[in-house]
Amino acid sequence: MPPVSARLPVFPWDRLEPYKAAAAAHAGGTVDLSVGTPVDPVPEVVRRALAAASDSPGYPLTHGTPALREAIAGWLRVRLGAQSADPAHVLPLIGSKELVGWLPTLLGLTPADQVAFPELAYPTYEVGARTAHAEPVTYRDPVQDLDPTLVKLLWLNTPSNPTGRTLDAAELRRIVAWAREHGILVVSDECYIELGWETEPVSVLHPDVCQGSHEGLVAVHSLSKSSNFAGYRGAFLSGDPAVVRELLAVRKHLGMIVPAPVQNAMAAALGDRAHVEEQRARYARRRTALRAAFEGAGFRIEHSEASLYLWATRGEHCWDTVGDLAKRGILVAPGEFYGTAGERFVRIAFTATDERVEEAVRRLA
């Protein structure tokens, strides 16, 4: 049998290894702004909830506990204005990347089906399509660029990774109307929705977008960034009842189950707003400092109105920028990782500690 890995692109982060070594050789060590991984403590409310459920010898529920499902639906209603969110129509995930990578397979897509995603996008959208033998296609404007007779799954990403761009309610409504007209499932990756800086991101499940119905729509959310939950692997989806039921039925067979202690921790995180605001404040400080430093060093920042990243360029190929910054001990992600349209940009994460951010500012001065 041919290996599945043969269908997949080269793992992009492996290409960054020589630049990691160069950055590590700097006298002050590396300031790693490449991967958006949380570095701050897991909130106490989350850790207490995990510990309280640590004696969990039985199998957990694939659909999640009633308390978790209610917490998810309540968060969607209160935080995102998704007024018709229903605890029966949510599903916990083992991190959002798991869902992105497996969704085309779970939906039974075939080589005749297209999976569409933005031309600048998280690489796992393509990986998920290729794993399922479906055809990956990219777009700038899905309504104008795609063949609706071929596309079965349309990924949206707002706020965007890597650019931080958001889609407003009018744009989302236009895309949803077109997709519904052609029977295309819209899945909106909204994992950075808590991190709007110059705008308030809108969910595809907001009534201004979906017109009060979740038909043909799924939204995906993660606790990794807002609650420093990445090590726990906790995320969830909500939307079209028929799609949620189908995914639940398949996931039951495959054992795709969030551990019981993590489910308890997720419910606690969704019920506590204080730690989210505290984390937002940390990221806001780091974002302000890094933006000023990079702009002062000759970079232009595009989009970046939301998410955990600055999308930056100084008019040269991304690998030249990566190499030059690595000599200063600063590691960033080349925009080429996210599509050829990003080849003159780099993605700068503001997930380093305050001390490391201050060090990056000093080196850029």
Coordinates of C-alpha atoms in Angstrom, one line a residue:
M1 CA 0.0 0.0 0.0
P2 CA 1.4 3.5 -0.8
P3 CA 2.1 5.4 2.3
V4 CA -0.4 8.1 3.3
S5 CA 2.4 10.5 3.9
A6 CA 3.3 10.4 0.2
R7 CA 0.1 12.3 -0.5
L8 CA 1.0 15.1 1.9
P9 CA 3.2 18.1 1.6
V10 CA 6.5 18.3 3.4
F11 CA 5.9 19.2 7.1
P12 CA 6.7 22.9 6.8
W13 CA 8.2 23.4 10.2
D14 CA 11.0 21.0 9.4
R15 CA 12.3 23.6 6.9
L16 CA 12.8 26.1 9.7
E17 CA 15.4 23.9 11.6
P18 CA 18.6 25.6 10.2
Y19 CA 17.2 29.0 11.2
K20 CA 16.4 27.7 14.7
A21 CA 20.0 26.7 15.0
A22 CA 21.2 30.2 13.8
A23 CA 18.9 32.0 16.2
A24 CA 20.0 29.7 19.1
A25 CA 23.6 30.7 18.4
H26 CA 22.8 34.3 19.3
A27 CA 24.5 35.4 22.6
G28 CA 21.2 36.2 24.2
G29 CA 19.5 33.0 23.0
T30 CA 16.4 32.7 20.8
V31 CA 13.3 34.9 20.9
D32 CA 10.8 32.5 19.3
L33 CA 8.0 34.3 17.6
S34 CA 7.4 31.5 15.0
V35 CA 4.9 29.1 16.5
G36 CA 1.8 30.5 18.2
T37 CA 2.0 28.2 21.2
P38 CA 0.9 29.5 24.6
V39 CA 3.6 30.2 27.2
D40 CA 1.6 31.6 30.1
P41 CA 0.3 29.6 33.0
V42 CA -2.8 27.5 32.7
P43 CA -5.5 29.4 34.7
E44 CA -6.1 28.1 38.2
V45 CA -9.8 27.6 37.6
V46 CA -8.9 25.2 34.8
R47 CA -6.3 23.3 36.8
R48 CA -8.6 22.9 39.7
A49 CA -11.4 21.5 37.5
L50 CA -8.9 19.0 35.8
A51 CA -7.7 17.8 39.2
A52 CA -11.3 17.5 40.6
A53 CA -12.1 15.1 37.7
S54 CA -8.9 13.1 37.8
D55 CA -10.5 10.1 39.4
S56 CA -12.3 9.1 36.1
P57 CA -11.9 5.4 35.6
G58 CA -14.8 4.9 33.2
Y59 CA -15.1 5.8 29.5
P60 CA -16.1 9.4 28.8
L61 CA -18.9 10.4 26.5
T62 CA -18.0 11.2 22.9
H63 CA -20.8 13.8 22.9
G64 CA -19.4 15.3 26.1
T65 CA -21.1 15.6 29.5
P66 CA -24.4 17.5 29.8
A67 CA -22.5 20.1 31.8
L68 CA -19.9 20.6 29.1
R69 CA -22.5 20.8 26.3
E70 CA -24.5 23.4 28.2
A71 CA -21.3 25.3 28.9
I72 CA -20.5 25.4 25.2
A73 CA -24.0 26.4 24.1
G74 CA -24.1 29.1 26.8
W75 CA -20.8 30.5 25.7
L76 CA -21.9 30.6 22.1
R77 CA -25.1 32.4 23.1
V78 CA -23.6 34.9 25.5
R79 CA -20.2 35.5 23.9
L80 CA -20.9 35.2 20.2
G81 CA -24.6 36.1 20.1
A82 CA -25.5 32.7 18.5
Q83 CA -28.9 32.8 20.0
S84 CA -30.1 29.4 18.7
A85 CA -27.1 27.5 20.0
D86 CA -28.4 24.2 21.4
P87 CA -26.5 21.8 23.8
A88 CA -27.6 18.9 21.6
H89 CA -25.9 20.4 18.5
V90 CA -22.4 20.8 19.9
L91 CA -19.5 18.3 19.9
P92 CA -16.2 18.5 21.9
L93 CA -13.0 17.9 20.0
I94 CA -9.5 16.6 20.8
G95 CA -8.1 20.0 19.8
S96 CA -9.2 21.9 16.7
K97 CA -6.4 20.6 14.5
E98 CA -7.7 17.0 14.8
L99 CA -11.1 18.2 13.4
V100 CA -9.4 20.2 10.5
G101 CA -7.3 17.2 9.6
W102 CA -10.0 14.6 9.7
L103 CA -13.2 16.4 8.7
P104 CA -13.1 15.5 4.9
T105 CA -12.6 11.8 5.9
L106 CA -15.3 11.9 8.5
L107 CA -17.7 13.4 6.0
G108 CA -16.9 10.6 3.4
L109 CA -15.5 12.9 0.7
T110 CA -14.1 11.3 -2.4
P111 CA -11.6 12.1 -5.2
A112 CA -14.4 13.8 -7.1
D113 CA -15.0 16.3 -4.3
Q114 CA -13.2 19.6 -3.7
V115 CA -12.2 21.0 -0.3
A116 CA -11.8 24.8 -0.6
F117 CA -9.8 27.1 1.7
P118 CA -8.3 30.6 1.5
E119 CA -5.1 31.1 -0.6
L120 CA -3.3 32.1 2.6
A121 CA -4.3 29.5 5.2
Y122 CA -3.4 27.1 7.9
P123 CA -1.7 24.1 6.1
T124 CA -3.8 21.5 7.7
Y125 CA -6.8 22.4 5.5
E126 CA -4.9 21.0 2.6
V127 CA -3.6 18.0 4.6
G128 CA -7.2 17.1 5.5
A129 CA -8.3 17.1 1.9
R130 CA -5.3 15.0 0.7
T131 CA -5.7 12.5 3.5
A132 CA -9.3 11.9 2.3
H133 CA -8.2 11.7 -1.3
A134 CA -10.3 14.8 -2.0
E135 CA -9.0 17.7 -4.2
P136 CA -7.7 20.8 -2.3
V137 CA -8.4 24.1 -4.0
T138 CA -7.8 27.7 -2.8
Y139 CA -9.6 30.9 -3.3
R140 CA -9.5 34.7 -2.8
D141 CA -13.2 35.1 -3.1
P142 CA -15.1 31.8 -2.9
V143 CA -18.2 33.1 -4.7
Q144 CA -16.1 34.2 -7.7
D145 CA -13.3 31.7 -7.8
L146 CA -14.9 28.3 -7.1
D147 CA -16.9 25.8 -9.1
P148 CA -20.0 25.1 -6.9
T149 CA -20.7 21.8 -8.7
L150 CA -17.4 20.4 -7.4
V151 CA -16.9 22.0 -3.9
K152 CA -18.4 20.0 -1.1
L153 CA -16.6 21.6 1.9
L154 CA -15.8 25.3 2.1
W155 CA -13.4 26.4 4.9
L156 CA -13.6 29.9 6.2
N157 CA -11.1 31.2 8.7
T158 CA -12.0 34.4 10.5
P159 CA -9.9 35.7 12.2
S160 CA -7.3 34.4 9.8
N161 CA -4.2 32.4 10.5
P162 CA -1.8 33.8 9.3
T163 CA -3.0 37.3 8.3
G164 CA -5.3 38.2 11.2
R165 CA -7.9 39.4 8.7
T166 CA -11.5 39.1 9.6
L167 CA -14.7 38.7 7.6
D168 CA -17.5 41.0 8.6
A169 CA -21.2 40.0 8.9
A170 CA -22.1 41.3 5.4
E171 CA -19.2 39.3 3.7
L172 CA -20.1 36.2 5.7
R173 CA -23.7 36.5 4.8
R174 CA -22.9 36.8 1.1
I175 CA -20.7 33.6 1.2
V176 CA -23.3 31.7 3.3
A177 CA -26.1 32.6 0.9
W178 CA -24.1 31.4 -2.1
A179 CA -23.0 28.1 -0.4
R180 CA -26.6 27.3 0.7
E181 CA -27.8 27.9 -2.8
H182 CA -25.4 25.2 -4.1
G183 CA -25.6 22.8 -1.1
I184 CA -22.0 23.4 0.0
L185 CA -21.2 22.8 3.7
V186 CA -19.5 25.9 5.2
V187 CA -17.1 25.2 8.1
S188 CA -15.8 28.4 9.8
D189 CA -12.6 28.1 11.8
E190 CA -13.1 30.7 14.5
C191 CA -10.3 29.6 16.9
Y192 CA -9.0 33.2 17.3
I193 CA -12.4 34.8 17.7
E194 CA -11.6 36.0 21.3
L195 CA -8.7 38.0 20.0
G196 CA -10.0 40.9 18.1
W197 CA -7.9 44.1 18.5
E198 CA -9.1 46.6 15.9
T199 CA -12.4 44.9 15.2
E200 CA -15.0 42.6 16.9
P201 CA -14.9 39.3 15.0
V202 CA -18.3 37.8 14.0
S203 CA -19.2 34.2 14.1
V204 CA -20.9 32.4 11.1
L205 CA -23.5 31.4 13.7
H206 CA -24.5 34.9 14.5
P207 CA -28.1 35.7 13.4
D208 CA -26.9 38.6 11.3
V209 CA -25.0 36.0 9.2
C210 CA -27.1 32.8 9.4
Q211 CA -30.5 34.4 9.5
G212 CA -31.5 32.4 12.6
S213 CA -30.7 28.9 11.0
H214 CA -27.6 26.8 11.3
E215 CA -28.4 24.8 8.2
G216 CA -25.3 24.1 6.2
L217 CA -23.0 25.7 8.8
V218 CA -20.5 24.5 11.3
A219 CA -18.3 26.7 13.5
V220 CA -15.1 25.5 15.1
H221 CA -13.6 27.0 18.3
S222 CA -10.6 26.3 20.5
L223 CA -9.6 27.1 24.1
S224 CA -5.9 26.9 23.3
K225 CA -5.3 30.6 23.0
S226 CA -7.8 32.2 25.2
S227 CA -7.4 29.7 28.1
N228 CA -3.8 28.5 27.5
F229 CA -5.4 25.1 26.9
A230 CA -3.2 23.8 24.1
G231 CA -1.5 21.1 26.2
Y232 CA -4.9 19.8 27.2
R233 CA -6.2 19.5 23.7
G234 CA -9.7 20.9 24.0
A235 CA -11.9 22.4 21.3
F236 CA -15.5 22.1 20.1
L237 CA -17.8 22.6 17.1
S238 CA -21.4 23.6 16.8
G239 CA -23.9 24.1 13.9
D240 CA -26.1 22.1 11.6
P241 CA -27.9 19.4 13.6
A242 CA -27.7 16.8 10.9
V243 CA -23.9 17.4 10.4
V244 CA -23.3 17.2 14.2
R245 CA -25.3 14.0 14.5
E246 CA -23.4 12.4 11.6
L247 CA -20.0 13.4 13.0
L248 CA -21.0 12.2 16.5
A249 CA -22.1 8.8 15.0
V250 CA -18.8 8.3 13.2
R251 CA -16.6 9.6 16.0
K252 CA -18.3 7.1 18.4
H253 CA -17.0 4.3 16.3
L254 CA -13.5 5.7 15.9
G255 CA -13.0 6.5 19.6
M256 CA -12.5 10.2 19.1
I257 CA -13.2 11.1 22.7
V258 CA -12.1 14.0 24.8
P259 CA -10.8 12.6 28.2
A260 CA -13.2 13.2 31.1
P261 CA -10.9 15.4 33.1
V262 CA -10.3 17.6 30.1
Q263 CA -14.1 17.9 29.5
N264 CA -14.5 19.1 33.1
A265 CA -11.7 21.6 32.6
M266 CA -13.3 22.8 29.4
A267 CA -16.6 23.5 31.1
A268 CA -14.8 25.5 33.8
A269 CA -12.8 27.5 31.3
L270 CA -16.0 28.4 29.4
G271 CA -17.7 29.5 32.6
D272 CA -15.0 31.9 33.7
R273 CA -14.5 35.2 31.9
A274 CA -11.8 36.7 34.2
H275 CA -8.9 34.6 33.0
V276 CA -9.8 35.3 29.4
E277 CA -9.6 39.0 29.9
E278 CA -6.3 38.6 31.8
Q279 CA -4.8 36.7 28.9
R280 CA -6.1 39.2 26.3
A281 CA -4.4 42.0 28.3
R282 CA -1.1 40.1 28.1
Y283 CA -1.4 39.6 24.4
A284 CA -2.4 43.2 23.8
R285 CA 0.7 44.5 25.6
R286 CA 3.0 42.2 23.6
R287 CA 1.2 43.0 20.3
T288 CA 1.6 46.7 20.9
A289 CA 5.3 46.4 21.7
L290 CA 6.1 44.1 18.8
R291 CA 4.2 46.1 16.2
A292 CA 6.0 49.3 17.1
A293 CA 9.4 47.5 17.1
F294 CA 8.9 45.8 13.7
E295 CA 7.5 48.9 12.1
G296 CA 10.4 50.9 13.5
A297 CA 12.7 48.4 11.9
G298 CA 11.2 49.0 8.5
F299 CA 8.4 46.4 8.3
R300 CA 4.9 47.0 7.0
I301 CA 2.1 45.3 8.8
E302 CA -0.9 44.2 6.8
H303 CA -4.3 43.1 8.2
S304 CA -3.5 41.8 11.7
E305 CA -6.6 43.4 13.2
A306 CA -7.2 40.2 15.1
S307 CA -5.6 36.8 16.1
L308 CA -2.2 36.1 17.7
Y309 CA -0.1 37.3 14.8
L310 CA 1.4 40.2 12.9
W311 CA 1.5 39.7 9.1
A312 CA 4.6 41.7 8.1
T313 CA 6.8 42.4 5.1
R314 CA 9.7 44.5 4.1
G315 CA 9.4 43.8 0.4
E316 CA 11.7 40.9 0.1
H317 CA 11.4 37.1 -0.1
C318 CA 10.2 35.6 3.2
W319 CA 13.3 33.4 3.6
D320 CA 15.6 36.4 3.3
T321 CA 13.7 38.0 6.2
V322 CA 13.7 34.8 8.2
G323 CA 17.5 34.5 7.8
D324 CA 18.2 38.0 8.7
L325 CA 16.1 38.0 11.8
A326 CA 17.6 34.6 12.8
K327 CA 21.0 36.3 12.9
R328 CA 19.6 38.6 15.6
G329 CA 18.3 35.6 17.4
I330 CA 14.6 36.3 16.4
L331 CA 12.7 33.4 14.9
V332 CA 9.6 34.0 12.8
A333 CA 7.5 31.9 10.4
P334 CA 8.0 32.4 6.6
G335 CA 4.7 33.4 4.9
E336 CA 5.3 30.7 2.3
F337 CA 4.2 28.1 4.8
Y338 CA 0.7 29.4 4.3
G339 CA 0.6 29.5 0.6
T340 CA 2.6 31.0 -2.3
A341 CA 0.7 34.3 -1.9
G342 CA 2.6 34.8 1.4
E343 CA 6.1 34.4 -0.1
R344 CA 7.1 38.1 0.7
F345 CA 5.7 38.1 4.2
V346 CA 6.5 36.6 7.6
R347 CA 4.2 35.7 10.5
I348 CA 5.1 37.1 13.8
A349 CA 3.5 35.5 16.9
F350 CA 3.1 37.4 20.1
T351 CA 3.0 34.3 22.3
A352 CA 6.5 34.8 23.8
T353 CA 6.9 35.8 27.4
D354 CA 7.1 39.4 28.4
E355 CA 10.8 39.1 29.0
R356 CA 11.4 37.6 25.5
V357 CA 9.2 40.2 23.8
E358 CA 11.2 43.0 25.5
E359 CA 14.4 41.3 24.3
A360 CA 13.1 41.2 20.7
V361 CA 12.2 44.9 20.9
R362 CA 15.7 45.7 22.1
R363 CA 17.3 43.7 19.3
L364 CA 15.2 45.4 16.7
A365 CA 15.9 48.9 17.9

